[in-house]
Every structure is written in structure tokens, then in C-alpha cells.
PDB file of C-alpha atoms and ligand atoms in Angstrom:
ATOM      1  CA  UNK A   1     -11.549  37.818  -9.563  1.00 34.00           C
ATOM      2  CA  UNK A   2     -13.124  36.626 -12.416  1.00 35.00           C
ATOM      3  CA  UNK A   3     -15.432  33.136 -12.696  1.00 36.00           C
ATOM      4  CA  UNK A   4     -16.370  30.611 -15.013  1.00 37.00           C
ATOM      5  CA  UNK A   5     -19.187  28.316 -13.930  1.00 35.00           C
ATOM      6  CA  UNK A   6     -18.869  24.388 -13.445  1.00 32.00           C
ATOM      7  CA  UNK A   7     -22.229  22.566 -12.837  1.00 33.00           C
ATOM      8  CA  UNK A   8     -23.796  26.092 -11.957  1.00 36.00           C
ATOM      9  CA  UNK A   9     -21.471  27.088  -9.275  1.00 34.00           C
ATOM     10  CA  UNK A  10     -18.855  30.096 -10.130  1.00 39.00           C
ATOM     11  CA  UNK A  11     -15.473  28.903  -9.912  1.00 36.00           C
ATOM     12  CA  UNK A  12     -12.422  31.226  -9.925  1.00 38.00           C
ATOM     13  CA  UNK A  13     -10.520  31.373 -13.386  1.00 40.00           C
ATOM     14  CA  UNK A  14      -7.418  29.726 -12.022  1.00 37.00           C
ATOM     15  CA  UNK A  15      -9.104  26.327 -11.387  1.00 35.00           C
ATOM     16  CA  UNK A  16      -9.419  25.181 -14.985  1.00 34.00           C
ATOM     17  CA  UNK A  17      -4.957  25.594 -14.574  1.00 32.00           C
ATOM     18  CA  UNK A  18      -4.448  24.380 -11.212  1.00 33.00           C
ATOM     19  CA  UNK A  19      -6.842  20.980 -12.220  1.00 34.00           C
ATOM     20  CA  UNK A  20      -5.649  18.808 -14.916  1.00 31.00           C
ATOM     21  CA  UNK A  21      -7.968  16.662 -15.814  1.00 27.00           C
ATOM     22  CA  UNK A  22      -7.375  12.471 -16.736  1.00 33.00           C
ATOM     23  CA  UNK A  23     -10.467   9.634 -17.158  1.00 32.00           C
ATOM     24  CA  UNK A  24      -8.973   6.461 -16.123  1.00 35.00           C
ATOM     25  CA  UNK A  25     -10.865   3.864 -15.554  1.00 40.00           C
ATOM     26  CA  UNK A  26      -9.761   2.329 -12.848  1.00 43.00           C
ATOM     27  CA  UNK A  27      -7.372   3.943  -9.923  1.00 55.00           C
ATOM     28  CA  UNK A  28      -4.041   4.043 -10.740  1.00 57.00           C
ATOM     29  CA  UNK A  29      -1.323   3.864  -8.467  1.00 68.00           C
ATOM     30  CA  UNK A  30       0.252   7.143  -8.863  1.00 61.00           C
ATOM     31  CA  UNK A  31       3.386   6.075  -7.699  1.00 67.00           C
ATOM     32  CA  UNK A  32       3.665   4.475 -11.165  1.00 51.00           C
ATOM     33  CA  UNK A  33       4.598   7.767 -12.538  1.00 46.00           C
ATOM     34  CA  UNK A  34       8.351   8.114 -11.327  1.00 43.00           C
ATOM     35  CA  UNK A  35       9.364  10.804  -9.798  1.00 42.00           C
ATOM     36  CA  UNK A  36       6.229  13.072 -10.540  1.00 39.00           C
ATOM     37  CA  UNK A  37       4.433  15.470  -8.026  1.00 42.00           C
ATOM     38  CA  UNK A  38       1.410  16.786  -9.364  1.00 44.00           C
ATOM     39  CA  UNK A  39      -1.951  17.627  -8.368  1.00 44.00           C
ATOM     40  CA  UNK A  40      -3.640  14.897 -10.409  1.00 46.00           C
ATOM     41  CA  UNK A  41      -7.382  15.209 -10.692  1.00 44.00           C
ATOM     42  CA  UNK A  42      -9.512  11.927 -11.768  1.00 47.00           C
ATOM     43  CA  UNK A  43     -12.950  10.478 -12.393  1.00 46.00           C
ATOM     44  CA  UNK A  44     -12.955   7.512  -9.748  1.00 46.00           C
ATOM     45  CA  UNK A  45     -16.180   5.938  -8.557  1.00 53.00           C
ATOM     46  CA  UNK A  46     -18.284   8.681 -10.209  1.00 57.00           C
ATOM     47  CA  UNK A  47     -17.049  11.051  -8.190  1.00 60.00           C
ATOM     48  CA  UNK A  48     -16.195  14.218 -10.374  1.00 68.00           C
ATOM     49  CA  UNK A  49     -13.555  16.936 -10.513  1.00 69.00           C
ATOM     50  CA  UNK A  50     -16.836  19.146 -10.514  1.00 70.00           C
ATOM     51  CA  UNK A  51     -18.155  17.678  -7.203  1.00 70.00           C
ATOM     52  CA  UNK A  52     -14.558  18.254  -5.848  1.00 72.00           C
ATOM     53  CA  UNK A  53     -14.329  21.681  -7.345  1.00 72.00           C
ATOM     54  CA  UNK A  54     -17.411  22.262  -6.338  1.00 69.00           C
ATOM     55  CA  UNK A  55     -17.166  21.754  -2.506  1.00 70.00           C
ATOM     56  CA  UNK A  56     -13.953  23.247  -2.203  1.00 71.00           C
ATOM     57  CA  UNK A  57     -15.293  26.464  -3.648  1.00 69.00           C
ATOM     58  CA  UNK A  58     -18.304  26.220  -1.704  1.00 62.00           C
ATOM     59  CA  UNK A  59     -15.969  26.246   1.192  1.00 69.00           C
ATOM     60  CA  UNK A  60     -14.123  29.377   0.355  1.00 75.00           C
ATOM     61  CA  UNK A  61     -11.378  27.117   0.545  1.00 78.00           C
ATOM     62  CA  UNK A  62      -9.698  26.216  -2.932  1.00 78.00           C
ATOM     63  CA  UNK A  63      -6.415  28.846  -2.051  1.00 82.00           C
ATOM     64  CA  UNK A  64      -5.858  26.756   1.332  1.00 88.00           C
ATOM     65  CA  UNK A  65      -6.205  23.640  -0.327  1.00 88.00           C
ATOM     66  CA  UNK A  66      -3.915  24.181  -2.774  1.00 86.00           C
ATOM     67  CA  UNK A  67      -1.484  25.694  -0.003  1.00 91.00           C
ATOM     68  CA  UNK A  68      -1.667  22.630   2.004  1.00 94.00           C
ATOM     69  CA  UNK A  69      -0.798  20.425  -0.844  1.00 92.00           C
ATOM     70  CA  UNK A  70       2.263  22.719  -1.473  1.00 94.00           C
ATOM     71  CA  UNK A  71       3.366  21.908   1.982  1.00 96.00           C
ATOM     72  CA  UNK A  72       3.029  18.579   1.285  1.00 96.00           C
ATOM     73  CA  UNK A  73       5.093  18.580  -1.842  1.00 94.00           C
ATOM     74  CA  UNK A  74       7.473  20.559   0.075  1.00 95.00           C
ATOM     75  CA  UNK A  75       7.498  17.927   2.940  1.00 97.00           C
ATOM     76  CA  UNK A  76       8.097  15.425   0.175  1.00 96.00           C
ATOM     77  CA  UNK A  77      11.037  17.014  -1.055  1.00 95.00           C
ATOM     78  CA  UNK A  78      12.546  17.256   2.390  1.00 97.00           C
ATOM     79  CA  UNK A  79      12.130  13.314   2.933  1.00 97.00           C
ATOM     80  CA  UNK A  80      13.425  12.650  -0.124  1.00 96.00           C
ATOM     81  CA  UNK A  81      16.676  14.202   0.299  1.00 96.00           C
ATOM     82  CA  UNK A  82      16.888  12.833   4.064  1.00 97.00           C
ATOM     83  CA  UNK A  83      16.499   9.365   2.246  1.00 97.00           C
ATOM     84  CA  UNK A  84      19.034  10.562  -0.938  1.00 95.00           C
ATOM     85  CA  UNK A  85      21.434  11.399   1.696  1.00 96.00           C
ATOM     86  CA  UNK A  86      20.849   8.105   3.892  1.00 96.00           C
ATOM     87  CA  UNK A  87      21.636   6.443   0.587  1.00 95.00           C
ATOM     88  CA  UNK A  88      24.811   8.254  -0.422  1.00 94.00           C
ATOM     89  CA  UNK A  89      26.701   7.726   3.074  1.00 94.00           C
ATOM     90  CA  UNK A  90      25.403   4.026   3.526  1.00 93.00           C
ATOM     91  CA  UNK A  91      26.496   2.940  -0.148  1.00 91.00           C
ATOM     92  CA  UNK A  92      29.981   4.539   0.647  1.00 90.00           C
ATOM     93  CA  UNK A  93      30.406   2.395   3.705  1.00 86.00           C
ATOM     94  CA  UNK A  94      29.140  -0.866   2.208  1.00 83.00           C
ATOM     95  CA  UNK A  95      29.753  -0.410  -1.448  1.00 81.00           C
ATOM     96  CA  UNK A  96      26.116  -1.212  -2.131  1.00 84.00           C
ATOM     97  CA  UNK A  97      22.975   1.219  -2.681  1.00 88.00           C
ATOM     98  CA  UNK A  98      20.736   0.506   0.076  1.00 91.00           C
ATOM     99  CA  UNK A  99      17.548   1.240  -2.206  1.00 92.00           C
ATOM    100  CA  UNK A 100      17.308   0.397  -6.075  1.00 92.00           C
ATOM    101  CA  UNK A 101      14.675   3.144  -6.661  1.00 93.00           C
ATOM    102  CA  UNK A 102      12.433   5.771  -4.872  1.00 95.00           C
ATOM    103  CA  UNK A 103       9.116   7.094  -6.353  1.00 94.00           C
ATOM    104  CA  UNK A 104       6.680   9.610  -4.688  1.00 95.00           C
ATOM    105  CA  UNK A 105       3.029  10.636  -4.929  1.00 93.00           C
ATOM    106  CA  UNK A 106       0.936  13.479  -3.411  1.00 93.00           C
ATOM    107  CA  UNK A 107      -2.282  12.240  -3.032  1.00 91.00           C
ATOM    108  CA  UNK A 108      -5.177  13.104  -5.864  1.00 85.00           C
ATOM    109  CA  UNK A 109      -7.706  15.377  -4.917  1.00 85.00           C
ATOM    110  CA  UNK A 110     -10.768  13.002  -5.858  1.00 83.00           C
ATOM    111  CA  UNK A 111      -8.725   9.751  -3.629  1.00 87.00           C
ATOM    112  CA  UNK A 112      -8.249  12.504  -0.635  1.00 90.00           C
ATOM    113  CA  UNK A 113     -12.510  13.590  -0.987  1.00 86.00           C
ATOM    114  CA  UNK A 114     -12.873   9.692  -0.961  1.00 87.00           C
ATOM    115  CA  UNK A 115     -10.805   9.157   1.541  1.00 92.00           C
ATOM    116  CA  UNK A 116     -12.481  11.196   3.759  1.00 91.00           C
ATOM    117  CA  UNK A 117     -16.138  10.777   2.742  1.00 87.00           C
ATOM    118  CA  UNK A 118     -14.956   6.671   3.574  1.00 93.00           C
ATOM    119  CA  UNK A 119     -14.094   7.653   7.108  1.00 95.00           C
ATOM    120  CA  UNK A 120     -16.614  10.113   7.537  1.00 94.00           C
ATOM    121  CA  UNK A 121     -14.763  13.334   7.970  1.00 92.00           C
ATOM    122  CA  UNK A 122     -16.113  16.715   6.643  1.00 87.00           C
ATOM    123  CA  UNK A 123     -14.558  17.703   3.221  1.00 84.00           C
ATOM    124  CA  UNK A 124     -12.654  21.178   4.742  1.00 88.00           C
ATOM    125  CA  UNK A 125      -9.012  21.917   4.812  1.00 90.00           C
ATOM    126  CA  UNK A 126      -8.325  21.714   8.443  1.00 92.00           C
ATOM    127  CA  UNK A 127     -10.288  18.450   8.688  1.00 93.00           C
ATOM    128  CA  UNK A 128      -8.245  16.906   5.607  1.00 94.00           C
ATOM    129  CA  UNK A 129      -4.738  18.231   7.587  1.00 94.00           C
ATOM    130  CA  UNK A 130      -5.641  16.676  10.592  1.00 95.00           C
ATOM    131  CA  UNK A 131      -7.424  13.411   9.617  1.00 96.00           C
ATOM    132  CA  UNK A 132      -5.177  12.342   6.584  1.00 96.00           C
ATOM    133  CA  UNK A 133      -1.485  10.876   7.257  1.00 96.00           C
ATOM    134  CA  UNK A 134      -0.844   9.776   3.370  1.00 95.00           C
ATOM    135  CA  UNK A 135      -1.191  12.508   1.215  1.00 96.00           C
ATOM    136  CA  UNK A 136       2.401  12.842   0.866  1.00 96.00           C
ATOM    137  CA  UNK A 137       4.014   9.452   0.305  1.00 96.00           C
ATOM    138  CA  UNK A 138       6.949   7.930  -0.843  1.00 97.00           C
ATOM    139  CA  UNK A 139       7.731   5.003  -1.533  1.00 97.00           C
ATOM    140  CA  UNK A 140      11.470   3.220  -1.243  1.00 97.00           C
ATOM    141  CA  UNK A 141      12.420   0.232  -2.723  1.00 97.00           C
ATOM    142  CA  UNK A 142      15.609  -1.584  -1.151  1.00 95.00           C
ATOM    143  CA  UNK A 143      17.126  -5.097  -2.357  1.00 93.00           C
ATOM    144  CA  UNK A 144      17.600  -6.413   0.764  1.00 95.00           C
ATOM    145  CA  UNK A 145      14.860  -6.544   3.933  1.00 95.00           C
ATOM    146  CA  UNK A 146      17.932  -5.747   6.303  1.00 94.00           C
ATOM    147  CA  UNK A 147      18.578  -1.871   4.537  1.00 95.00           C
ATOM    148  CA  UNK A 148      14.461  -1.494   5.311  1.00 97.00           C
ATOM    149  CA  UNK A 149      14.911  -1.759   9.020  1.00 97.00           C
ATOM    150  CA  UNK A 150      18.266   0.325   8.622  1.00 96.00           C
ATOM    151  CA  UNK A 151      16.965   3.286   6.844  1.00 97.00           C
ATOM    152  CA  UNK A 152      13.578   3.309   8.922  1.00 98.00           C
ATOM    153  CA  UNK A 153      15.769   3.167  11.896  1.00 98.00           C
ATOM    154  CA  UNK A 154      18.820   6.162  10.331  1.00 97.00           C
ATOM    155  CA  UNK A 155      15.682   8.217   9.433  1.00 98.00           C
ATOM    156  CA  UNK A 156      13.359   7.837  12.652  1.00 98.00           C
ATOM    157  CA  UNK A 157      17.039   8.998  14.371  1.00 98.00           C
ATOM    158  CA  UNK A 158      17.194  12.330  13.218  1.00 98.00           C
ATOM    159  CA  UNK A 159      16.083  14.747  15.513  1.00 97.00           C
ATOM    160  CA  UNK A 160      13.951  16.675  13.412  1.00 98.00           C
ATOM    161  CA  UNK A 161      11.667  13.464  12.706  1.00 98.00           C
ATOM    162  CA  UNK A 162       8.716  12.355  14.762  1.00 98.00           C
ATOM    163  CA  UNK A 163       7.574   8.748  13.995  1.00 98.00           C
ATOM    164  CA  UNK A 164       3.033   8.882  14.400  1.00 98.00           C
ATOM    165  CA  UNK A 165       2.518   5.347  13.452  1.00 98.00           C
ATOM    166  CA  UNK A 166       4.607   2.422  12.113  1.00 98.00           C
ATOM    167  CA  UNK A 167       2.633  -0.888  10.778  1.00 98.00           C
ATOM    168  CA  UNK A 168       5.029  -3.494   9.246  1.00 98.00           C
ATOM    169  CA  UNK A 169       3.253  -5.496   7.315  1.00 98.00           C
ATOM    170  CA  UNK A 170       6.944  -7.142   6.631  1.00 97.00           C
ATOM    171  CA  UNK A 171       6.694  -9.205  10.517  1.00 97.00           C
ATOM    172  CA  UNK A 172       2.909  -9.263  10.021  1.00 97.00           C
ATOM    173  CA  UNK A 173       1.505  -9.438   6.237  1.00 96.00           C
ATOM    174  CA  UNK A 174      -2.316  -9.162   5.449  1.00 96.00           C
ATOM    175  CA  UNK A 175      -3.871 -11.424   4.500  1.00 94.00           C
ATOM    176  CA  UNK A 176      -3.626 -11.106   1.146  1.00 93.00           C
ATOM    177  CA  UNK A 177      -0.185 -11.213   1.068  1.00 95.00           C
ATOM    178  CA  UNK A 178       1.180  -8.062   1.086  1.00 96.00           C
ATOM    179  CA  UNK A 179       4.230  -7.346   2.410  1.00 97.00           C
ATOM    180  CA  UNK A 180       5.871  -3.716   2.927  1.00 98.00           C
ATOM    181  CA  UNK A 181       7.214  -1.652   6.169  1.00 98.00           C
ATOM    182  CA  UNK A 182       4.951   1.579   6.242  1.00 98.00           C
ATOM    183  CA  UNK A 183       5.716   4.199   8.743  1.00 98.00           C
ATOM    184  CA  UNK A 184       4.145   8.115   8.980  1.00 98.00           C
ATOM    185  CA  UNK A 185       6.463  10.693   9.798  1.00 98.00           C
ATOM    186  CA  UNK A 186       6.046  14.364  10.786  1.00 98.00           C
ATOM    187  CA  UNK A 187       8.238  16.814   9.764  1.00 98.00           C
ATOM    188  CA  UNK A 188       8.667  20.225  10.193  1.00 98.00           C
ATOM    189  CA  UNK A 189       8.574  22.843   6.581  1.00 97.00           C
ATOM    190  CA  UNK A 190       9.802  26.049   7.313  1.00 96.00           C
ATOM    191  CA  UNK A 191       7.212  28.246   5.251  1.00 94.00           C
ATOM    192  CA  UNK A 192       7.562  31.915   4.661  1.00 93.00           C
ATOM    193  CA  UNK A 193       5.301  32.861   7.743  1.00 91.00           C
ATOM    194  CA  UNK A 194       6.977  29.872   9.687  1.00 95.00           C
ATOM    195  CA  UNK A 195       7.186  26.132  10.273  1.00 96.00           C
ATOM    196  CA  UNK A 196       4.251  23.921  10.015  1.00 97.00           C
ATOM    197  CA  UNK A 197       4.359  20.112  10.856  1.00 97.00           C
ATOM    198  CA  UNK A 198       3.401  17.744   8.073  1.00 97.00           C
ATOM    199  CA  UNK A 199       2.899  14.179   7.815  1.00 97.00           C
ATOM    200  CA  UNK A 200       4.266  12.031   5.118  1.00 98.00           C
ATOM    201  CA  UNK A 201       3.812   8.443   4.639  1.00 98.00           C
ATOM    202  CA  UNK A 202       7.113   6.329   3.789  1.00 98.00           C
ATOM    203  CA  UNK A 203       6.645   2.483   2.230  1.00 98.00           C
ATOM    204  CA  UNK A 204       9.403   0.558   2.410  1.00 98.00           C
ATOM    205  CA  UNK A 205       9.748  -2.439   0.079  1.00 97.00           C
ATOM    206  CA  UNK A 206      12.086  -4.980  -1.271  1.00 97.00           C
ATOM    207  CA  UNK A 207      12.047  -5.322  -5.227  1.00 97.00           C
ATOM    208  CA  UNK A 208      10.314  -8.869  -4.845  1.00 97.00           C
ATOM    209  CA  UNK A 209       7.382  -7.351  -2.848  1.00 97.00           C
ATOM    210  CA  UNK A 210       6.888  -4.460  -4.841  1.00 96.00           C
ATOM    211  CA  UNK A 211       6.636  -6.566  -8.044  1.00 96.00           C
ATOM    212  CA  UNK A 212       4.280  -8.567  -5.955  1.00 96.00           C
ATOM    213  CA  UNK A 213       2.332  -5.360  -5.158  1.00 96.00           C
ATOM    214  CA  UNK A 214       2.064  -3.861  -8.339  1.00 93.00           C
ATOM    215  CA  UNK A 215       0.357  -6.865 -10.082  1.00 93.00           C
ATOM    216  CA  UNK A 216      -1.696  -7.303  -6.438  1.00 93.00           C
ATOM    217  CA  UNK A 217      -2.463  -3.579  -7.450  1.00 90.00           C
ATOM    218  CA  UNK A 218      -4.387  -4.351 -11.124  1.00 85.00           C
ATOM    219  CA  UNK A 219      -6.346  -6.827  -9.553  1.00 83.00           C
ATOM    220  CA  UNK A 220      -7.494  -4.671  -7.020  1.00 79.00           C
ATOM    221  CA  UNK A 221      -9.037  -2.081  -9.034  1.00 74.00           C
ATOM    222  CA  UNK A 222      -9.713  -4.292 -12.290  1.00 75.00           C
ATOM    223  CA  UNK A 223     -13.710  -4.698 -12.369  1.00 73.00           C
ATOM    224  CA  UNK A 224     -15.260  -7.950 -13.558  1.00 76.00           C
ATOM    225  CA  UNK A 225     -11.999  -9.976 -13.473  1.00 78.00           C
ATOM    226  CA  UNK A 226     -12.767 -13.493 -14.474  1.00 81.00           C
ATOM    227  CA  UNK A 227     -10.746 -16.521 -12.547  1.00 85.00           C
ATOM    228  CA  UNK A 228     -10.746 -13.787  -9.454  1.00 84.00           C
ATOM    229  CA  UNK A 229     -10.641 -16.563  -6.707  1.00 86.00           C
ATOM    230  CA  UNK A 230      -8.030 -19.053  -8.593  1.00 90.00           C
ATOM    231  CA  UNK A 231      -5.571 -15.373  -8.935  1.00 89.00           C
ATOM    232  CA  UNK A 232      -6.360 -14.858  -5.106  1.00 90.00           C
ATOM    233  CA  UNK A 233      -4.871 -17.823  -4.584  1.00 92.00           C
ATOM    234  CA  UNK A 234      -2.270 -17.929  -7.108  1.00 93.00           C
ATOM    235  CA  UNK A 235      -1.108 -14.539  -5.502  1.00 94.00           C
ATOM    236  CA  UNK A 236      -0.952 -15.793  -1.693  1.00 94.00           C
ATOM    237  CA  UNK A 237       1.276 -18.431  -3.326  1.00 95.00           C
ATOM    238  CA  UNK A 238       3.556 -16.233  -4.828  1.00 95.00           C
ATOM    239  CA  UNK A 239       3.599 -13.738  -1.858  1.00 96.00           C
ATOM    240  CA  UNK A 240       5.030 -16.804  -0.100  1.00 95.00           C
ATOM    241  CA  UNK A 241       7.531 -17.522  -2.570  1.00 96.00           C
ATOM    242  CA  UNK A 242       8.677 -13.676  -2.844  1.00 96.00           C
ATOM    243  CA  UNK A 243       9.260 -14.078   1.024  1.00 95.00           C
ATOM    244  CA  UNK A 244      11.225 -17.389   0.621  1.00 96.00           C
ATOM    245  CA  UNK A 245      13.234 -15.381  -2.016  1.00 96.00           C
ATOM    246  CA  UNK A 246      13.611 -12.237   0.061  1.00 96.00           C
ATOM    247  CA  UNK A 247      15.311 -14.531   2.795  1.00 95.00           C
ATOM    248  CA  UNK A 248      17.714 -16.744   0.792  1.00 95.00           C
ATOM    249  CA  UNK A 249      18.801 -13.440  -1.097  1.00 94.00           C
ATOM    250  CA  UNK A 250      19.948 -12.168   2.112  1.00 92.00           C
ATOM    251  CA  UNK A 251      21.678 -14.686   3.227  1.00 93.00           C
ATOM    252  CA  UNK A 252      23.566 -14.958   0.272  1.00 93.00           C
ATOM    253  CA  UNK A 253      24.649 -11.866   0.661  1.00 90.00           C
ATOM    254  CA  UNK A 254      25.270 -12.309   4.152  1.00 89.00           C
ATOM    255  CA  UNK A 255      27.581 -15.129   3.396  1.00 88.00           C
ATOM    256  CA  UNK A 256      29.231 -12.865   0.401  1.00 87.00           C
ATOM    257  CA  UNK A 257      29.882 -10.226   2.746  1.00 83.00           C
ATOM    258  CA  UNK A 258      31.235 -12.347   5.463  1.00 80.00           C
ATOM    259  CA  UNK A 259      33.864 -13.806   2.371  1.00 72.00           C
ATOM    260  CA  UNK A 260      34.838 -10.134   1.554  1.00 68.00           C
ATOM    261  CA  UNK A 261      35.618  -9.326   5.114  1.00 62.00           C
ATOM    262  CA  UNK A 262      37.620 -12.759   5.555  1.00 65.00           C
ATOM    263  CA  UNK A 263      39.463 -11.447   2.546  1.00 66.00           C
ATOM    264  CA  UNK A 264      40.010  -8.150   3.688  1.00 64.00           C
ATOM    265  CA  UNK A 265      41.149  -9.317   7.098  1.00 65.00           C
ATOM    266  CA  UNK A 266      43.886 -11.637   5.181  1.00 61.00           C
TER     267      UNK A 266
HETATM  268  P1  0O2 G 301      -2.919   5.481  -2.709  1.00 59.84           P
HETATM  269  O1  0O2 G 301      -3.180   6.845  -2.315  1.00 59.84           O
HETATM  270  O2  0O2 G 301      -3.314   5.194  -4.117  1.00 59.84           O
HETATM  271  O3  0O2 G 301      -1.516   5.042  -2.410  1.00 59.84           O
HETATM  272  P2  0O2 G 301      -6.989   2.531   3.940  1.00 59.84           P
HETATM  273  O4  0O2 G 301      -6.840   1.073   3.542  1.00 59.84           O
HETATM  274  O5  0O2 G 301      -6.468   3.484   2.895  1.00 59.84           O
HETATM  275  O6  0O2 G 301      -8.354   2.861   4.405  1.00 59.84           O
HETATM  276  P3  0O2 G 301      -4.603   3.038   5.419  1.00 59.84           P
HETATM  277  O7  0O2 G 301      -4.322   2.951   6.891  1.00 59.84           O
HETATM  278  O8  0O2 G 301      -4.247   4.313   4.737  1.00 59.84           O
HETATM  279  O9  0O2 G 301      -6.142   2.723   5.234  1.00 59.84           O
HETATM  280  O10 0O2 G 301      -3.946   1.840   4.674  1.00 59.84           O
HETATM  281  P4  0O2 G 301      -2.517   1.153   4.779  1.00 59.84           P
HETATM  282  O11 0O2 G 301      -2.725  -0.267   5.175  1.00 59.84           O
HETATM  283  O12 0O2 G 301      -1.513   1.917   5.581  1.00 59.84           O
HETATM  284  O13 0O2 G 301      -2.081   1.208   3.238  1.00 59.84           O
HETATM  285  C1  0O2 G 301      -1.906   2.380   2.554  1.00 59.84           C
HETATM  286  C2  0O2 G 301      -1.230   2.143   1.208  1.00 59.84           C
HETATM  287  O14 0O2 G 301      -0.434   0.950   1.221  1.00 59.84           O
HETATM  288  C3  0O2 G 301      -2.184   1.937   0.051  1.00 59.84           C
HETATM  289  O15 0O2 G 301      -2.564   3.137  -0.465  1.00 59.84           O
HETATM  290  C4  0O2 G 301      -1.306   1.168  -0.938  1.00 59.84           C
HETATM  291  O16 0O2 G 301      -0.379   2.044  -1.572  1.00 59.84           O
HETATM  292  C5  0O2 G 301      -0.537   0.255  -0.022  1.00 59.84           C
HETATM  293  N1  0O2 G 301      -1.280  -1.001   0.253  1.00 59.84           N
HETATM  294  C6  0O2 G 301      -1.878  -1.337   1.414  1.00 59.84           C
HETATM  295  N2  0O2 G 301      -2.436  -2.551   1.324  1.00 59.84           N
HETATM  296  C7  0O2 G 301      -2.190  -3.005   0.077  1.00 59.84           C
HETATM  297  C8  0O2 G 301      -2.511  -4.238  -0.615  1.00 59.84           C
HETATM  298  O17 0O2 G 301      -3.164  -5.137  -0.093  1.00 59.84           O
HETATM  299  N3  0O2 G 301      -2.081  -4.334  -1.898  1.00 59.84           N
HETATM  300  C9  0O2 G 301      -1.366  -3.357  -2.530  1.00 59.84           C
HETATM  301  N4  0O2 G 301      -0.985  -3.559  -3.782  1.00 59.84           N
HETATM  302  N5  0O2 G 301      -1.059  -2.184  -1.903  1.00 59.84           N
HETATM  303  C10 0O2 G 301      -1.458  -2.015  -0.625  1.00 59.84           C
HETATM  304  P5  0O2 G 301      -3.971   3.317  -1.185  1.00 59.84           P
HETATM  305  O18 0O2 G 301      -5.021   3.345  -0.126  1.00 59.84           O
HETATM  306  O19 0O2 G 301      -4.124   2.273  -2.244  1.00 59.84           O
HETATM  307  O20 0O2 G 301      -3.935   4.723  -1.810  1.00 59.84           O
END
């Protein structure tokens, strides 16, 4: 194979392909970009695609890391049309879509080598396979807080679906606010040489949080922010509010459906 050289260490030619490269200045959330799986490679915390590069390489193990991330996209794929599917035979029974929208992300490179230099996990393959549970994620986005517990509970049903963890931050927000249902899943991807299990991490929100969430999201990783205690606080209001409006809009609903069925029962 032949090499180019990053910060004096031979890389393979295929790297400069396989990495596109974005500055941003702060961390996006990549599930902003709808409906896009990519292996997205940015400068966070000056932490470069070169020092990334660079260790896998080191490692002999840029092939497998790019094979494990396939798995994951794979794994992705197979979630997604679980949920698609979900959605389809629920809206047929109650004439409504259960979720308004579903986005996914695999995990960046750089946010995976921070993830793990965080937690204090070597930087190789198998340790990234077995330590991480959100490189694959998705993220569903329901109107109503009842069609979150019903599509965690349809999905964690089906036999080939193993729940690992669950933390609803919907019964118990942090403190901050946020509210979501997050739950890791392993699946099984049947491969060419055979099934492997992968994880993938599935968020479950109503519209209200997620708006909540995605403004919660710029302060996070906005540097400098003037006012940043009074928006705190401003944002712990408004989490409260979103809940107050996450409740009445079910009831309403409640109530409309209970008028339909009256109808429908003469
Ligand atoms: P990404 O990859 O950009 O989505 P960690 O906090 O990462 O060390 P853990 O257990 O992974 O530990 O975190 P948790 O609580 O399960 O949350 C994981 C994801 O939930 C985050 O991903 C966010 O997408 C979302 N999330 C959690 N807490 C908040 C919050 O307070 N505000 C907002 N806006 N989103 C939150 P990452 O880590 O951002 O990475």
C-alpha cells in the first residue's frame, strides 16, 4: 500500500477519502443533520484528525475501525426500520403518527477518542466496542409522552432486541432540565462472516423537549456566553413549562379521543 505522511507518521492513501474534514467551532449536535450517516471528522478541544489518525494507524487498526463503524451504521439502519415499521402499523390503528420525525448520528471519530480518553479507556478498537454504548444513536421525536413509553415498550418486545440500560430522564429530569427517555439496545447484524451484537442508543423525545434541548444544546458548547446564569435559569423555567405543556397536550387528546370513540360507538 502506498502512504502519505500526516505529522510524520505514514498513513495509508485511503485515509485522506475515508476522513472528511470540518472546523467547527464548537460541537455540533450531529443529529442536526437529518437523516445523514457519515463518518464526520472534527477539530474539538484541540484534539486533531491527525492525533486521531495518528493513533489509529499506530495501532494497525484504521481497517477495523472503519469496519466497526460500518456495523454500526448497519445496526442503525436495522433500528430504524424496526421504528419505521412500529410507526406504520401504530398510525394505521390510531390514525395518528406516533413520531413527527426521526434523525440519526454515528458518532464522530474525534467525540468517540474523547469519549474514551474522558473515561479513561485505551484508544483500540476492541476497547471502543466494548466500552462505548452511543456510537450509533437515533433519536425519535413523538408528539405525545404516551407513544414514548409505547414504542420503547413495542421495540424492547421483539425478540431479537436486548435492552443494556434504560435512564428516563422523562420520570427523573437532570437538573438542568432536560427531559428525554434514553434506552441502549443490542442488536444482532448479520455480517458476511456472521452476526455480531451491536449497541445503539435510542432518545426518545416529545417535540416540546427537543426544542428545549436543542437551544439547551448551543448553550452548552457556546464559550464565553454572557448572561450564562440568568439563561440557566430562564431555561429551568421553560423546561417546566414544556412539561406543563407536554401534559395538557395529552390530555387534550385524551379527551379528543375519548369524543371520537363516543362517536363511533353511537
Ligand atoms: P453526542 O454524541 O453529540 O450525542 P456522558 O454525559 O456522555 O459522559 P452518557 O451516559 O453517554 O454520559 O450520557 P447520557 O446522559 O446518556 O446522554 C447522552 C446524550 O443525551 C448526549 O450526547 C446528548 O445527546 C443527550 N443529552 C444528555 N444530557 C443532555 C443535556 O443536559 N442537554 C442536552 N441538550 N442534551 C443532553 P452527547 O454526550 O452530547 O454526545
Amino acid at each position: 500500500m502506498s502512504a502519505s505522511s500526516v505529522s510524520g507518521i505514514d498513513l495509508p492513501d485511503n485515509i485522506g477519502n475515508a476522513m472528511s474534514y470540518k472546523d467547527e467551532k464548537r460541537k455540533p449536535d450531529l443529529y442536526e443533520s437529518e437523516d445523514v450517516v457519515k463518518l464526520d471528522f472534527q477539530n474539538i478541544n484541540g484534539t486533531t484528525i491527525e492525533d486521531v489518525q495518528r493513533l489509529l494507524v499506530m495501532h494497525n487498526q484504521f481497517e477495523d475501525f472503519r469496519k466497526l463503524m460500518m456495523e454500526y451504521e448497519c445496526a442503525i439502519s436495522e433500528v430504524r426500520t424496526k421504528l419505521d415499521v412500529l410507526n406504520a402499523e401504530m398510525s394505521l390503528r390510531t390514525d395518528r403518527n406516533p413520531f413527527e420525525s426521526i434523525k440519526v448520528r454515528l458518532k464522530s471519530p474525534i467525540s468517540i477518542y474523547e469519549k474514551m480518553e474522558r473515561r479513561g479507556y485505551p484508544f483500540t478498537v476492541e476497547s471502543i466496542r466494548d466500552n462505548l454504548h452511543d456510537i450509533a444513536g437515533i433519536r425519535v421525536v413523538c408528539s405525545f409522552i404516551d407513544d414514548i413509553y409505547k414504542l420503547r415498550d413495542y421495540l424492547l418486545g421483539q425478540d431479537d432486541v436486548t435492552l443494556v440500560e434504560e435512564k428516563d430522564y422523562i420520570a427523573n429530569p437532570k437538573p438542568n432540565g432536560y427531559r428525554s427517555l434514553h434506552i441502549i439496545i443490542e442488536i444482532p447484524v448479520f455480517m458476511v462472516e456472521g452476526k455480531v451484537l451491536r449497541r445503539v442508543e435510542v432518545q426518545f423525545r416529545t417535540i416540546a423537549m427537543d426544542f428545549w434541548a436543542s437551544l439547551e444544546h448551543k448553550l452548552k458548547y457556546k464559550k464565553d456566553i454572557e448572561n450564562a446564569e440568568t439563561i440557566i435559569e430562564e431555561l429551568a423555567i421553560s423546561a417546566d413549562m414544556v412539561n406543563q405543556l407536554d401534559r395538557r397536550m395529552q390530555q387534550i387528546r385524551e379527551k379528543i379521543d375519548g369524543n371520537s370513540l363516543k362517536e363511533e360507538n353511537g
